[in-house]
Structure formats: C-alpha cells, structure tokens
C-alpha cells in the first residue's frame, strides 16, 4: 500500500510507529525532507541508519548528525546498524538478511522520546510490541517491498527528487557544490579544518584572520567561512585578571604578570575542550573550509612547553616521543580523535617579537618552532611552512587551502 506525499498512509489515518531507513551517506536535504514528512504521519518515528563498514563516514557520525538535525522532532529515535549485506532487490535471501537487520535494530532501540500524553514501553512485552512498525516511508522503488515484508503501509515521498534535487552520490562527488543541501551538523563533520599554529608572536592570528577574509571575499558558498580565535589567549587574560584582583584584595605590593602564572595539566584540558567546542559551532555555520587560530594538537605542544619542559627541560621534553608525552588523558584523547585537515606553521624568521603583555617566550621561539615542526611530522599531520611577509604567507596559505579542497574527499563507494 502506498500513500502520497501530501496524504497519510493507506486508509488516511495516523500511524502508530513509522520507519525510515537509509545509508544517509551523508545526510542531505532529501533525507531530512523524508524524515520530516514521515514524522507528520506517525506518532513515533524510528530512523535506522544502515552503513557498510567500508564506507568513509562512520556510522556513529551519521547517527549523531541526524539526531542533532532533528532534535526538535518529538517521538523520533535514530539508531545505527552495520549492514555489510550486498544489495540485490531480486534475491529473496538478500532481502531477508536486510530485513533481519532492520528488525534487530528496532528490537534493541530504546524509546527515549514520545509524543506528549504518551507513555514509553516499560516491559519486555511492551518493547517487543513497540518495535512493530505500521508505516514505512521511503523515496526509493524498494520501499513498497520493504513495507510488505514488515506488514506496514508504504508512504512514498518525492521519489522524483523534485522537492530536493540531490542525492548521496552527488554529495559525495562534490561536497562543496552541494553545501547548500547540508544541514549544520553535517557541515560541521565535513568541513575541512585548517589550523594555523606557531610560536609566540609569529603572526598566527594575523595570517588566520586574513586567510578567512580572503575566502569569504569569494562570496557564494564561501561567504560564511568561519574563523575560530585562540581560546587560550582569552583563558590567559582571565587568569591574569583573577590573579591581579586577588593580589589587590589582599593588599600585596606589585602587579602580577603572565610570568607569575603556574600552569597545570587541567588548564590545558579545559582550554582544549573549549577550543574544540568553538570549532564545532563555527564549522556547522560556515563554509567548506574552517580557519582556526590554533587547535587541540597545538594545545598539546603548549602543554609540553609550559608543563613538561618546566619539569625536565626543553631538550629532554623534545626527546620524549609523542606516544610517551605525559599529556592528560582527556587532552590526548581530544588530540588523537580530532585532527585538522591541514596545518599552517608560521615561521619566526623575519617576524620581530612584539610584547603584548601576555607573552613570555621570546627566548623559546626557535625551540617552539622546531617542536611544532617535529611533532607535526612525527604524528603524520599534513602541514605547510609559511615564511616571508604577511602578504606572502597569506597567499601561500590560500594556495594550500585551494589544493586541499581541489583534492576532494575520497568516499568509498557504498556497498552495492
């Protein structure tokens, strides 16, 4: 049985439990339209993300993006399942294996959101009953057969792709060209992140800000290019201000300066987490490239400078391999789970040191530059060295970004 896009399921009533399945590789406007249309025709809606293990975008990311994109839909639950079964709509055995995966996903799904006035399943029997669907919504030819096998009505939604002329295949082939079809959570996951890093007073802020401005000037999809400032600087300013206030309140002579601060591992973890949050927020609202004045990896190197090197000396700190650095677990996890797509290292040669009241490492600029260079190489992060005048550095950075975007992403073909 097939319903229309504007009408309800067969019989015209509202379904108790609807189902939408798909690869969502990646989620795009057509998927969101399908989900939101289905939600209008059922009291509960389950979305099952079925991803093959060889596909580039992790299953957990797709589930997370869909949950974030539809967080305001009542009665919606999203669950993921790995589906490495080949696609063959003419093979009954293959059909059965796919349906088994769908039913298994529904059976283990815990209903966390229900419509006002309803109660969620409280017993095993209730849960088993709640896994039964009576409406399947798709935009694909296979939808009617899937609905038949599940004993449900079928709601066919925009199969011709007239409302949203986009597909996962098209998005994978040209994410930049399809940027308008992606919602903020998906953009945040697919944006290429470019981090500018360097020793103190080497122009990281000037370069990163100018780079973002140059990208925005291209207009179109690039007009929303984001720039994420260095949160560590804000954190330092706040710590100095607090110390000065406490000093004055106690009636002590003199004014504390940045050199008087004592840094702990917890400080760097706090800075890294906030920096990551700022990145994620900016990436979702921005263009295909996000420009960052530092990142979590950079924070790890500053931890080496202010904590490890203070304890054992710069030479001994540099000799410790990345895997053996005494980084806080939370900081290391952030650095190893999230990395920029490109790092731009601002060299100190030709850039005079400018004291702004928060810098204390003029004597360590050469060591810090070499530490960044060594750690970038050791951890296999892609990086480009920036030298010359500010204008020359920005031009080199822009070319590197263009090369990054032109190279595209290598999306493994979906399992067929």
Short mmCIF file of C-alpha atoms in Angstrom, two decimals, residues 4-8 18 30-42 136-138 155-158:
data_model
loop_
_atom_site.label_atom_id
_atom_site.label_comp_id
_atom_site.label_asym_id
_atom_site.label_seq_id
_atom_site.Cartn_x
_atom_site.Cartn_y
_atom_site.Cartn_z
CA UNK A 4 1.06 10.12 -1.28
CA UNK A 5 3.44 12.82 -0.14
CA UNK A 6 0.62 15.08 0.97
CA UNK A 7 -1.65 12.41 2.37
CA UNK A 8 -1.27 9.88 5.16
CA UNK A 18 6.76 4.81 11.39
CA UNK A 30 16.31 14.99 0.68
CA UNK A 31 16.83 12.75 3.70
CA UNK A 32 15.65 15.48 6.08
CA UNK A 33 12.56 16.06 3.94
CA UNK A 34 11.77 12.34 4.06
CA UNK A 35 12.16 12.17 7.84
CA UNK A 36 10.11 15.30 8.50
CA UNK A 37 7.36 14.19 6.11
CA UNK A 38 7.20 10.75 7.72
CA UNK A 39 7.01 12.33 11.18
CA UNK A 40 3.84 14.15 10.15
CA UNK A 41 2.10 10.82 9.57
CA UNK A 42 3.01 8.82 12.68
CA UNK A 136 7.39 2.68 6.13
CA UNK A 137 8.36 5.95 4.44
CA UNK A 138 10.87 5.91 1.57
CA UNK A 155 4.45 6.25 2.19
CA UNK A 156 6.32 7.24 -0.97
CA UNK A 157 7.96 10.65 -0.61
CA UNK A 158 9.36 12.64 -3.55
#
